[in-house]
Amino acid sequence: MNFPKTKTLHETENFQLLDCGGMVGIKPLFTNVVVMPFTSDDQGLPLSVGVLKEPNPFREDGHHISLVTGTTDDEDGDLLSTAQRELYEETGLNVPDISKWYYLGSVTSSKFVDHEQPCFAVDVTGVKKEDPKTDGSEMEQSAEFKFIAANDVVKAKDIFIPGLFLKLFKYVLGTDIQGASTDFDFGST
């Protein structure tokens, strides 16, 4: 399909607001990660997921429940380093052991946002929580971290929470639910 030329409507340090033939979208100009901390039982099955309650002026009640997110810094060696740093800054959970980390792939949040977000899960069972380091921003200092029961994951309004929870099962169980290929097949067009 041939799309019309994209026109920049507005640009900030972090985003571009674009118009493509009347369809408006957002293009972030940064790289970020999403981290889903979880606790597990003795078989490795998730029991709870860690979430943040953060102030958000765009939500009716003034806050948002989400997973840990954050942007890359120059000193981060790779995306896992970013994920580890953000987890520690925002929750006080320091997990340097890479065997506890799972890369869940990259996901998009909306067809109106041109941005794939690398996603990680980390088993924090038995990890002692310290005071969050925070990046010094008011947003991070005002955030509250807590665990929600696995049964309550589907109640989350942020689609990343149940979506990544479901993706985690492939790694915990070692296979996908039906034992089939994980690639989508839309057939021939």
Short mmCIF file of C-alpha atoms in Angstrom, two decimals, residues 78 80-81 84 94-103 120-123:
data_model
loop_
_atom_site.label_atom_id
_atom_site.label_comp_id
_atom_site.label_asym_id
_atom_site.label_seq_id
_atom_site.Cartn_x
_atom_site.Cartn_y
_atom_site.Cartn_z
CA ASP A 78 22.24 -2.87 26.77
CA LEU A 80 18.79 -5.62 30.09
CA SER A 81 21.01 -3.12 31.93
CA GLN A 84 17.78 -3.76 35.82
CA ASN A 94 18.05 -5.16 42.82
CA VAL A 95 18.29 -8.29 40.65
CA PRO A 96 21.72 -8.58 39.00
CA ASP A 97 21.34 -12.37 38.48
CA ILE A 98 20.50 -12.62 34.75
CA SER A 99 19.11 -16.15 35.19
CA LYS A 100 16.08 -14.55 36.89
CA TRP A 101 15.33 -12.37 33.85
CA TYR A 102 13.17 -13.26 30.84
CA TYR A 103 13.10 -11.30 27.61
CA PHE A 120 11.25 -8.10 30.36
CA ALA A 121 9.95 -10.16 33.26
CA VAL A 122 12.02 -10.84 36.36
CA ASP A 123 11.43 -13.32 39.19
#
